[in-house]
């Protein structure tokens, strides 16, 4: 059974940095796109960044130039380096993976809280 386990969230002051990690276990098949989403109270879940298996990346405009997504295909792990954090980055961050064996299935992590104080 596939599980996505996130780590690295926490409390940081504005201008600081955090690095999130998400490891997929129990994978049978090919991990295609991996990504990070976030959701703050009263708002819809939104894409932060995603990355394909050949390292093509995509970022939300609000995080371009501040966040960097990367992955280790051998470990089925995706990372999100977050620099120059702002209070508006405060949210629960979720990892997402698209895994294909005979069909493509989508998996989500449990979420990790990121809080940026002003």
Short mmCIF file of N, CA, C and O in Angstrom, two decimals:
data_model
loop_
_atom_site.label_atom_id
_atom_site.label_comp_id
_atom_site.label_asym_id
_atom_site.label_seq_id
_atom_site.Cartn_x
_atom_site.Cartn_y
_atom_site.Cartn_z
N UNK A 1 0.85 -1.19 0.00
CA UNK A 1 0.00 0.00 0.00
C UNK A 1 0.89 1.24 0.00
O UNK A 1 1.81 1.35 0.79
N UNK A 2 0.57 2.18 -0.87
CA UNK A 2 1.38 3.39 -0.99
C UNK A 2 1.10 4.34 0.18
O UNK A 2 -0.06 4.57 0.54
N UNK A 3 2.15 4.86 0.74
CA UNK A 3 2.03 5.89 1.78
C UNK A 3 2.98 7.03 1.46
O UNK A 3 4.12 6.79 1.02
N UNK A 4 2.52 8.25 1.67
CA UNK A 4 3.36 9.44 1.54
C UNK A 4 3.55 10.01 2.94
O UNK A 4 2.56 10.34 3.60
N UNK A 5 4.78 10.14 3.35
CA UNK A 5 5.07 10.65 4.69
C UNK A 5 5.85 11.95 4.56
O UNK A 5 6.96 11.97 4.01
N UNK A 6 5.26 13.02 5.09
CA UNK A 6 5.87 14.35 5.02
C UNK A 6 6.60 14.66 6.32
O UNK A 6 6.23 14.17 7.39
N UNK A 7 7.59 15.51 6.21
CA UNK A 7 8.30 15.99 7.39
C UNK A 7 8.90 17.35 7.09
O UNK A 7 9.00 17.74 5.92
N UNK A 8 9.28 18.07 8.15
CA UNK A 8 9.99 19.33 7.97
C UNK A 8 9.20 20.58 8.25
O UNK A 8 9.74 21.69 8.19
N UNK A 9 7.93 20.47 8.54
CA UNK A 9 7.15 21.66 8.86
C UNK A 9 7.53 22.22 10.22
O UNK A 9 8.31 21.63 10.96
N UNK A 10 6.97 23.39 10.53
CA UNK A 10 7.25 23.98 11.83
C UNK A 10 6.95 25.46 11.84
O UNK A 10 6.25 25.98 10.97
N UNK A 11 7.49 26.11 12.86
CA UNK A 11 7.29 27.55 13.07
C UNK A 11 8.58 28.27 12.74
O UNK A 11 9.66 27.88 13.20
N UNK A 12 8.47 29.33 11.95
CA UNK A 12 9.64 30.10 11.55
C UNK A 12 9.25 31.56 11.46
O UNK A 12 8.08 31.88 11.20
N UNK A 13 10.21 32.43 11.67
CA UNK A 13 9.94 33.87 11.52
C UNK A 13 9.96 34.27 10.05
O UNK A 13 10.60 33.61 9.22
N UNK A 14 9.27 35.35 9.75
CA UNK A 14 9.28 35.87 8.39
C UNK A 14 10.72 36.11 7.93
O UNK A 14 11.55 36.60 8.70
N UNK A 15 10.98 35.73 6.68
CA UNK A 15 12.33 35.83 6.14
C UNK A 15 13.15 34.57 6.32
O UNK A 15 14.24 34.45 5.73
N UNK A 16 12.66 33.66 7.12
CA UNK A 16 13.39 32.43 7.38
C UNK A 16 13.16 31.36 6.32
O UNK A 16 12.51 31.61 5.30
N UNK A 17 13.69 30.17 6.60
CA UNK A 17 13.64 29.06 5.65
C UNK A 17 13.18 27.77 6.33
O UNK A 17 13.41 27.59 7.53
N UNK A 18 12.56 26.92 5.56
CA UNK A 18 12.22 25.57 5.96
C UNK A 18 12.39 24.66 4.76
O UNK A 18 12.27 25.10 3.61
N UNK A 19 12.64 23.38 5.04
CA UNK A 19 12.73 22.39 3.97
C UNK A 19 11.78 21.25 4.29
O UNK A 19 11.90 20.61 5.33
N UNK A 20 10.85 21.02 3.38
CA UNK A 20 9.90 19.92 3.53
C UNK A 20 10.38 18.72 2.73
O UNK A 20 10.98 18.87 1.66
N UNK A 21 10.10 17.54 3.26
CA UNK A 21 10.41 16.29 2.57
C UNK A 21 9.16 15.42 2.52
O UNK A 21 8.34 15.46 3.43
N UNK A 22 9.04 14.63 1.47
CA UNK A 22 7.93 13.70 1.35
C UNK A 22 8.46 12.42 0.70
O UNK A 22 8.93 12.47 -0.45
N UNK A 23 8.37 11.32 1.42
CA UNK A 23 8.86 10.05 0.92
C UNK A 23 7.68 9.12 0.64
O UNK A 23 6.80 8.95 1.50
N UNK A 24 7.67 8.53 -0.54
CA UNK A 24 6.63 7.57 -0.92
C UNK A 24 7.16 6.16 -0.68
O UNK A 24 8.23 5.81 -1.16
N UNK A 25 6.38 5.38 0.06
CA UNK A 25 6.76 3.99 0.32
C UNK A 25 5.69 3.05 -0.23
O UNK A 25 4.56 3.47 -0.48
N UNK A 26 6.07 1.78 -0.40
CA UNK A 26 5.12 0.80 -0.91
C UNK A 26 4.78 0.97 -2.37
O UNK A 26 3.76 0.50 -2.86
N UNK A 27 5.69 1.65 -3.11
CA UNK A 27 5.40 1.96 -4.51
C UNK A 27 5.67 0.76 -5.41
O UNK A 27 6.76 0.18 -5.36
N UNK A 28 4.69 0.42 -6.20
CA UNK A 28 4.85 -0.55 -7.28
C UNK A 28 4.43 0.17 -8.54
O UNK A 28 3.26 0.54 -8.68
N UNK A 29 5.36 0.40 -9.44
CA UNK A 29 5.04 1.17 -10.63
C UNK A 29 5.95 2.37 -10.75
O UNK A 29 6.99 2.47 -10.11
N UNK A 30 5.50 3.31 -11.57
CA UNK A 30 6.31 4.49 -11.86
C UNK A 30 5.70 5.72 -11.20
O UNK A 30 4.51 5.99 -11.36
N UNK A 31 6.56 6.45 -10.48
CA UNK A 31 6.11 7.70 -9.88
C UNK A 31 6.28 8.81 -10.90
O UNK A 31 7.41 9.14 -11.27
N UNK A 32 5.22 9.34 -11.37
CA UNK A 32 5.29 10.40 -12.38
C UNK A 32 5.42 11.76 -11.70
O UNK A 32 6.45 12.07 -11.13
N UNK A 33 4.40 12.56 -11.69
CA UNK A 33 4.48 13.90 -11.10
C UNK A 33 4.38 13.81 -9.58
O UNK A 33 3.55 13.09 -9.03
N UNK A 34 5.25 14.53 -8.91
CA UNK A 34 5.15 14.73 -7.47
C UNK A 34 5.03 16.22 -7.22
O UNK A 34 5.60 17.04 -7.95
N UNK A 35 4.28 16.57 -6.19
CA UNK A 35 4.09 18.00 -5.96
C UNK A 35 3.71 18.33 -4.54
O UNK A 35 3.48 17.45 -3.71
N UNK A 36 3.68 19.63 -4.29
CA UNK A 36 3.27 20.17 -3.00
C UNK A 36 2.09 21.11 -3.20
O UNK A 36 2.10 21.95 -4.11
N UNK A 37 1.11 20.96 -2.34
CA UNK A 37 -0.06 21.82 -2.30
C UNK A 37 -0.15 22.39 -0.89
O UNK A 37 0.46 21.86 0.04
N UNK A 38 -0.93 23.44 -0.74
CA UNK A 38 -1.14 23.99 0.60
C UNK A 38 -2.58 24.47 0.74
O UNK A 38 -3.25 24.81 -0.24
N UNK A 39 -3.00 24.48 2.00
CA UNK A 39 -4.35 24.92 2.31
C UNK A 39 -4.33 25.67 3.63
O UNK A 39 -3.85 25.15 4.64
N UNK A 40 -4.86 26.88 3.61
CA UNK A 40 -5.00 27.66 4.83
C UNK A 40 -6.48 27.76 5.16
O UNK A 40 -7.33 27.55 4.29
N UNK A 41 -6.82 28.09 6.40
CA UNK A 41 -8.22 28.11 6.83
C UNK A 41 -9.09 28.99 5.94
O UNK A 41 -8.75 30.13 5.65
N UNK A 42 -10.21 28.43 5.51
CA UNK A 42 -11.15 29.18 4.70
C UNK A 42 -10.80 29.28 3.23
O UNK A 42 -11.52 29.92 2.46
N UNK A 43 -9.71 28.66 2.85
CA UNK A 43 -9.28 28.73 1.45
C UNK A 43 -9.21 27.34 0.83
O UNK A 43 -9.10 26.33 1.54
N UNK A 44 -9.27 27.31 -0.50
CA UNK A 44 -9.15 26.04 -1.18
C UNK A 44 -7.69 25.59 -1.22
O UNK A 44 -6.76 26.41 -1.16
N UNK A 45 -7.51 24.30 -1.36
CA UNK A 45 -6.16 23.77 -1.52
C UNK A 45 -5.61 24.26 -2.86
O UNK A 45 -6.30 24.21 -3.88
N UNK A 46 -4.36 24.71 -2.84
CA UNK A 46 -3.76 25.25 -4.05
C UNK A 46 -2.40 24.63 -4.33
O UNK A 46 -1.69 24.23 -3.40
N UNK A 47 -2.06 24.59 -5.61
CA UNK A 47 -0.76 24.08 -6.00
C UNK A 47 0.33 25.06 -5.58
O UNK A 47 0.21 26.26 -5.81
N UNK A 48 1.38 24.53 -5.00
CA UNK A 48 2.58 25.33 -4.69
C UNK A 48 3.62 25.09 -5.78
O UNK A 48 4.13 26.02 -6.40
N UNK A 49 3.94 23.82 -6.01
CA UNK A 49 4.92 23.47 -7.02
C UNK A 49 4.81 21.98 -7.32
O UNK A 49 4.40 21.21 -6.45
N UNK A 50 5.14 21.61 -8.56
CA UNK A 50 5.24 20.19 -8.85
C UNK A 50 6.43 19.94 -9.78
O UNK A 50 7.02 20.87 -10.34
N UNK A 51 6.77 18.65 -9.89
CA UNK A 51 7.96 18.26 -10.64
C UNK A 51 7.71 16.91 -11.29
O UNK A 51 7.19 15.99 -10.64
N UNK A 52 8.07 16.78 -12.55
CA UNK A 52 7.91 15.51 -13.25
C UNK A 52 9.11 14.60 -12.99
O UNK A 52 10.10 15.01 -12.36
N UNK A 53 9.02 13.38 -13.47
CA UNK A 53 10.10 12.42 -13.26
C UNK A 53 11.38 12.84 -13.98
O UNK A 53 12.47 12.41 -13.59
N UNK A 54 11.27 13.67 -15.02
CA UNK A 54 12.47 14.16 -15.70
C UNK A 54 12.83 15.57 -15.25
O UNK A 54 13.56 16.27 -15.94
N UNK A 55 12.31 15.97 -14.08
CA UNK A 55 12.71 17.20 -13.38
C UNK A 55 12.18 18.49 -14.01
O UNK A 55 12.72 19.56 -13.74
N UNK A 56 11.13 18.41 -14.78
CA UNK A 56 10.46 19.62 -15.23
C UNK A 56 9.63 20.16 -14.08
O UNK A 56 8.85 19.43 -13.47
N UNK A 57 9.82 21.44 -13.78
CA UNK A 57 9.16 22.02 -12.62
C UNK A 57 8.11 23.06 -13.00
O UNK A 57 8.14 23.64 -14.09
N UNK A 58 7.20 23.28 -12.06
CA UNK A 58 6.11 24.23 -12.24
C UNK A 58 5.84 24.86 -10.88
O UNK A 58 5.77 24.13 -9.88
N UNK A 59 5.73 26.21 -10.84
CA UNK A 59 5.54 26.90 -9.57
C UNK A 59 4.33 27.84 -9.62
O UNK A 59 4.04 28.44 -10.67
N UNK A 60 3.69 27.99 -8.49
CA UNK A 60 2.70 29.05 -8.36
C UNK A 60 3.42 30.39 -8.41
O UNK A 60 4.55 30.53 -7.93
N UNK A 61 2.75 31.39 -8.99
CA UNK A 61 3.39 32.71 -9.11
C UNK A 61 3.81 33.26 -7.74
O UNK A 61 4.82 33.94 -7.62
N UNK A 62 3.03 32.95 -6.72
CA UNK A 62 3.27 33.52 -5.40
C UNK A 62 4.56 33.00 -4.75
O UNK A 62 5.04 33.60 -3.78
N UNK A 63 5.10 31.91 -5.26
CA UNK A 63 6.31 31.34 -4.63
C UNK A 63 7.52 31.35 -5.56
O UNK A 63 8.62 30.97 -5.14
N UNK A 64 7.35 31.76 -6.80
CA UNK A 64 8.47 31.78 -7.75
C UNK A 64 9.60 32.64 -7.22
O UNK A 64 9.38 33.75 -6.72
N UNK A 65 10.80 32.11 -7.31
CA UNK A 65 11.98 32.83 -6.83
C UNK A 65 12.26 32.65 -5.36
O UNK A 65 13.32 33.05 -4.87
N UNK A 66 11.33 32.05 -4.63
CA UNK A 66 11.52 31.83 -3.18
C UNK A 66 11.56 30.36 -2.83
O UNK A 66 12.27 29.95 -1.90
N UNK A 67 10.78 29.54 -3.52
CA UNK A 67 10.70 28.11 -3.23
C UNK A 67 11.37 27.33 -4.36
O UNK A 67 11.32 27.73 -5.52
N UNK A 68 11.96 26.19 -3.99
CA UNK A 68 12.57 25.31 -4.97
C UNK A 68 12.14 23.87 -4.71
O UNK A 68 12.31 23.37 -3.60
N UNK A 69 11.59 23.24 -5.74
CA UNK A 69 11.18 21.84 -5.61
C UNK A 69 12.23 20.97 -6.28
O UNK A 69 12.81 21.34 -7.31
N UNK A 70 12.49 19.81 -5.69
CA UNK A 70 13.43 18.86 -6.26
C UNK A 70 12.99 17.45 -5.87
O UNK A 70 12.10 17.30 -5.02
N UNK A 71 13.58 16.45 -6.47
CA UNK A 71 13.21 15.08 -6.13
C UNK A 71 14.39 14.15 -6.32
O UNK A 71 15.32 14.42 -7.09
N UNK A 72 14.30 13.04 -5.60
CA UNK A 72 15.27 11.95 -5.72
C UNK A 72 14.48 10.74 -6.19
O UNK A 72 13.75 10.12 -5.40
N UNK A 73 14.60 10.42 -7.46
CA UNK A 73 13.80 9.34 -8.03
C UNK A 73 14.15 7.98 -7.41
O UNK A 73 13.26 7.13 -7.24
N UNK A 74 15.40 7.79 -7.07
CA UNK A 74 15.81 6.51 -6.48
C UNK A 74 15.15 6.28 -5.12
O UNK A 74 14.92 5.14 -4.72
N UNK A 75 14.84 7.37 -4.43
CA UNK A 75 14.23 7.28 -3.10
C UNK A 75 12.73 7.59 -3.12
O UNK A 75 12.09 7.61 -2.07
N UNK A 76 12.19 7.89 -4.30
CA UNK A 76 10.77 8.29 -4.41
C UNK A 76 10.45 9.40 -3.41
O UNK A 76 9.44 9.36 -2.71
N UNK A 77 11.32 10.38 -3.36
CA UNK A 77 11.20 11.47 -2.40
C UNK A 77 11.21 12.81 -3.12
O UNK A 77 11.98 13.01 -4.06
N UNK A 78 10.35 13.70 -2.65
CA UNK A 78 10.29 15.06 -3.18
C UNK A 78 10.56 16.03 -2.05
O UNK A 78 10.19 15.77 -0.89
N UNK A 79 11.23 17.12 -2.39
CA UNK A 79 11.61 18.13 -1.40
C UNK A 79 11.05 19.49 -1.81
O UNK A 79 10.84 19.76 -2.99
N UNK A 80 10.85 20.33 -0.82
CA UNK A 80 10.47 21.72 -1.09
C UNK A 80 11.32 22.61 -0.19
O UNK A 80 11.12 22.62 1.03
N UNK A 81 12.25 23.32 -0.78
CA UNK A 81 13.05 24.29 -0.06
C UNK A 81 12.32 25.62 -0.10
O UNK A 81 12.06 26.15 -1.19
N UNK A 82 11.99 26.13 1.06
CA UNK A 82 11.23 27.37 1.16
C UNK A 82 12.09 28.45 1.81
O UNK A 82 12.47 28.30 2.97
N UNK A 83 12.41 29.46 1.06
CA UNK A 83 13.22 30.58 1.54
C UNK A 83 12.40 31.87 1.53
O UNK A 83 11.36 31.94 0.88
N UNK A 84 12.90 32.87 2.23
CA UNK A 84 12.22 34.17 2.30
C UNK A 84 10.74 34.00 2.61
O UNK A 84 9.87 34.59 1.97
N UNK A 85 10.47 33.21 3.62
CA UNK A 85 9.07 32.91 3.97
C UNK A 85 8.33 34.14 4.44
O UNK A 85 8.91 35.03 5.09
N UNK A 86 7.04 34.16 4.10
CA UNK A 86 6.16 35.27 4.46
C UNK A 86 5.01 34.75 5.31
O UNK A 86 4.65 33.56 5.21
N UNK A 87 4.40 35.61 6.12
CA UNK A 87 3.25 35.14 6.92
C UNK A 87 2.15 34.52 6.05
O UNK A 87 1.48 33.57 6.49
N UNK A 88 1.98 35.00 4.84
CA UNK A 88 0.94 34.45 3.97
C UNK A 88 1.28 33.05 3.44
O UNK A 88 0.43 32.42 2.80
N UNK A 89 2.47 32.57 3.71
CA UNK A 89 2.82 31.18 3.38
C UNK A 89 2.32 30.20 4.44
O UNK A 89 2.42 28.98 4.25
N UNK A 90 1.80 30.71 5.53
CA UNK A 90 1.27 29.86 6.59
C UNK A 90 0.13 29.00 6.07
O UNK A 90 -0.84 29.52 5.49
N UNK A 91 0.24 27.70 6.25
CA UNK A 91 -0.76 26.76 5.73
C UNK A 91 -0.36 25.34 6.13
O UNK A 91 0.76 25.12 6.63
N UNK A 92 -1.26 24.41 5.88
CA UNK A 92 -0.90 23.00 5.93
C UNK A 92 -0.43 22.62 4.53
O UNK A 92 -1.14 22.88 3.54
N UNK A 93 0.74 22.04 4.45
CA UNK A 93 1.33 21.67 3.17
C UNK A 93 1.16 20.16 2.96
O UNK A 93 1.50 19.36 3.84
N UNK A 94 0.65 19.81 1.79
CA UNK A 94 0.37 18.42 1.45
C UNK A 94 1.22 17.98 0.27
O UNK A 94 1.38 18.71 -0.71
N UNK A 95 1.72 16.77 0.36
CA UNK A 95 2.45 16.15 -0.73
C UNK A 95 1.48 15.34 -1.58
O UNK A 95 0.56 14.70 -1.05
N UNK A 96 1.70 15.33 -2.87
CA UNK A 96 0.87 14.57 -3.80
C UNK A 96 1.76 13.82 -4.78
O UNK A 96 2.77 14.36 -5.22
N UNK A 97 1.38 12.60 -5.09
CA UNK A 97 2.14 11.81 -6.07
C UNK A 97 1.19 11.11 -7.03
O UNK A 97 0.15 10.58 -6.61
N UNK A 98 1.55 11.12 -8.28
CA UNK A 98 0.82 10.37 -9.30
C UNK A 98 1.66 9.14 -9.64
O UNK A 98 2.79 9.26 -10.09
N UNK A 99 1.07 7.97 -9.43
CA UNK A 99 1.80 6.72 -9.60
C UNK A 99 1.08 5.87 -10.63
O UNK A 99 -0.13 5.64 -10.51
N UNK A 100 1.84 5.41 -11.61
CA UNK A 100 1.23 4.62 -12.67
C UNK A 100 1.75 3.20 -12.63
O UNK A 100 2.96 2.96 -12.68
N UNK A 101 0.84 2.26 -12.55
CA UNK A 101 1.19 0.86 -12.80
C UNK A 101 0.42 0.43 -14.04
O UNK A 101 0.89 0.47 -15.10
N UNK A 102 -0.81 0.10 -13.97
CA UNK A 102 -1.62 -0.13 -15.17
C UNK A 102 -2.50 1.08 -15.43
O UNK A 102 -2.80 1.42 -16.57
N UNK A 103 -2.88 1.75 -14.37
CA UNK A 103 -3.59 3.02 -14.46
C UNK A 103 -2.86 4.01 -13.55
O UNK A 103 -2.03 3.60 -12.72
N UNK A 104 -3.18 5.26 -13.70
CA UNK A 104 -2.56 6.29 -12.84
C UNK A 104 -3.44 6.54 -11.63
O UNK A 104 -4.65 6.80 -11.77
N UNK A 105 -2.84 6.46 -10.46
CA UNK A 105 -3.56 6.75 -9.22
C UNK A 105 -2.89 7.93 -8.52
O UNK A 105 -1.68 8.14 -8.66
N UNK A 106 -3.68 8.69 -7.77
CA UNK A 106 -3.19 9.86 -7.05
C UNK A 106 -3.19 9.57 -5.56
O UNK A 106 -4.19 9.06 -5.02
N UNK A 107 -2.09 9.91 -4.92
CA UNK A 107 -1.95 9.70 -3.48
C UNK A 107 -1.59 11.04 -2.81
O UNK A 107 -0.87 11.85 -3.39
N UNK A 108 -2.08 11.20 -1.57
CA UNK A 108 -1.82 12.40 -0.79
C UNK A 108 -1.17 12.03 0.54
O UNK A 108 -1.48 10.98 1.12
N UNK A 109 -0.31 12.92 1.01
CA UNK A 109 0.22 12.78 2.35
C UNK A 109 -0.77 13.33 3.36
O UNK A 109 -1.82 13.87 3.01
N UNK A 110 -0.39 13.22 4.64
CA UNK A 110 -1.30 13.62 5.72
C UNK A 110 -1.24 15.12 5.99
O UNK A 110 -2.11 15.66 6.69
N UNK A 111 -0.23 15.78 5.46
CA UNK A 111 -0.09 17.21 5.66
C UNK A 111 0.87 17.56 6.78
O UNK A 111 0.98 16.83 7.77
N UNK A 112 1.57 18.67 6.62
CA UNK A 112 2.47 19.17 7.65
C UNK A 112 2.25 20.68 7.78
O UNK A 112 2.14 21.40 6.78
N UNK A 113 2.17 21.15 9.02
CA UNK A 113 1.86 22.56 9.28
C UNK A 113 3.11 23.42 9.13
O UNK A 113 4.16 23.09 9.69
N UNK A 114 2.97 24.50 8.38
CA UNK A 114 4.01 25.53 8.28
C UNK A 114 3.40 26.84 8.79
O UNK A 114 2.37 27.27 8.28
N UNK A 115 4.02 27.42 9.79
CA UNK A 115 3.55 28.67 10.36
C UNK A 115 4.68 29.70 10.29
O UNK A 115 5.78 29.44 10.78
N UNK A 116 4.39 30.84 9.68
CA UNK A 116 5.38 31.91 9.54
C UNK A 116 4.89 33.10 10.35
O UNK A 116 3.84 33.66 10.08
N UNK A 117 5.66 33.46 11.34
CA UNK A 117 5.28 34.59 12.20
C UNK A 117 5.87 35.89 11.67
O UNK A 117 6.96 35.91 11.09
N UNK A 118 5.15 36.96 11.91
CA UNK A 118 5.62 38.27 11.41
C UNK A 118 6.48 38.99 12.42
O UNK A 118 6.59 38.58 13.56
#
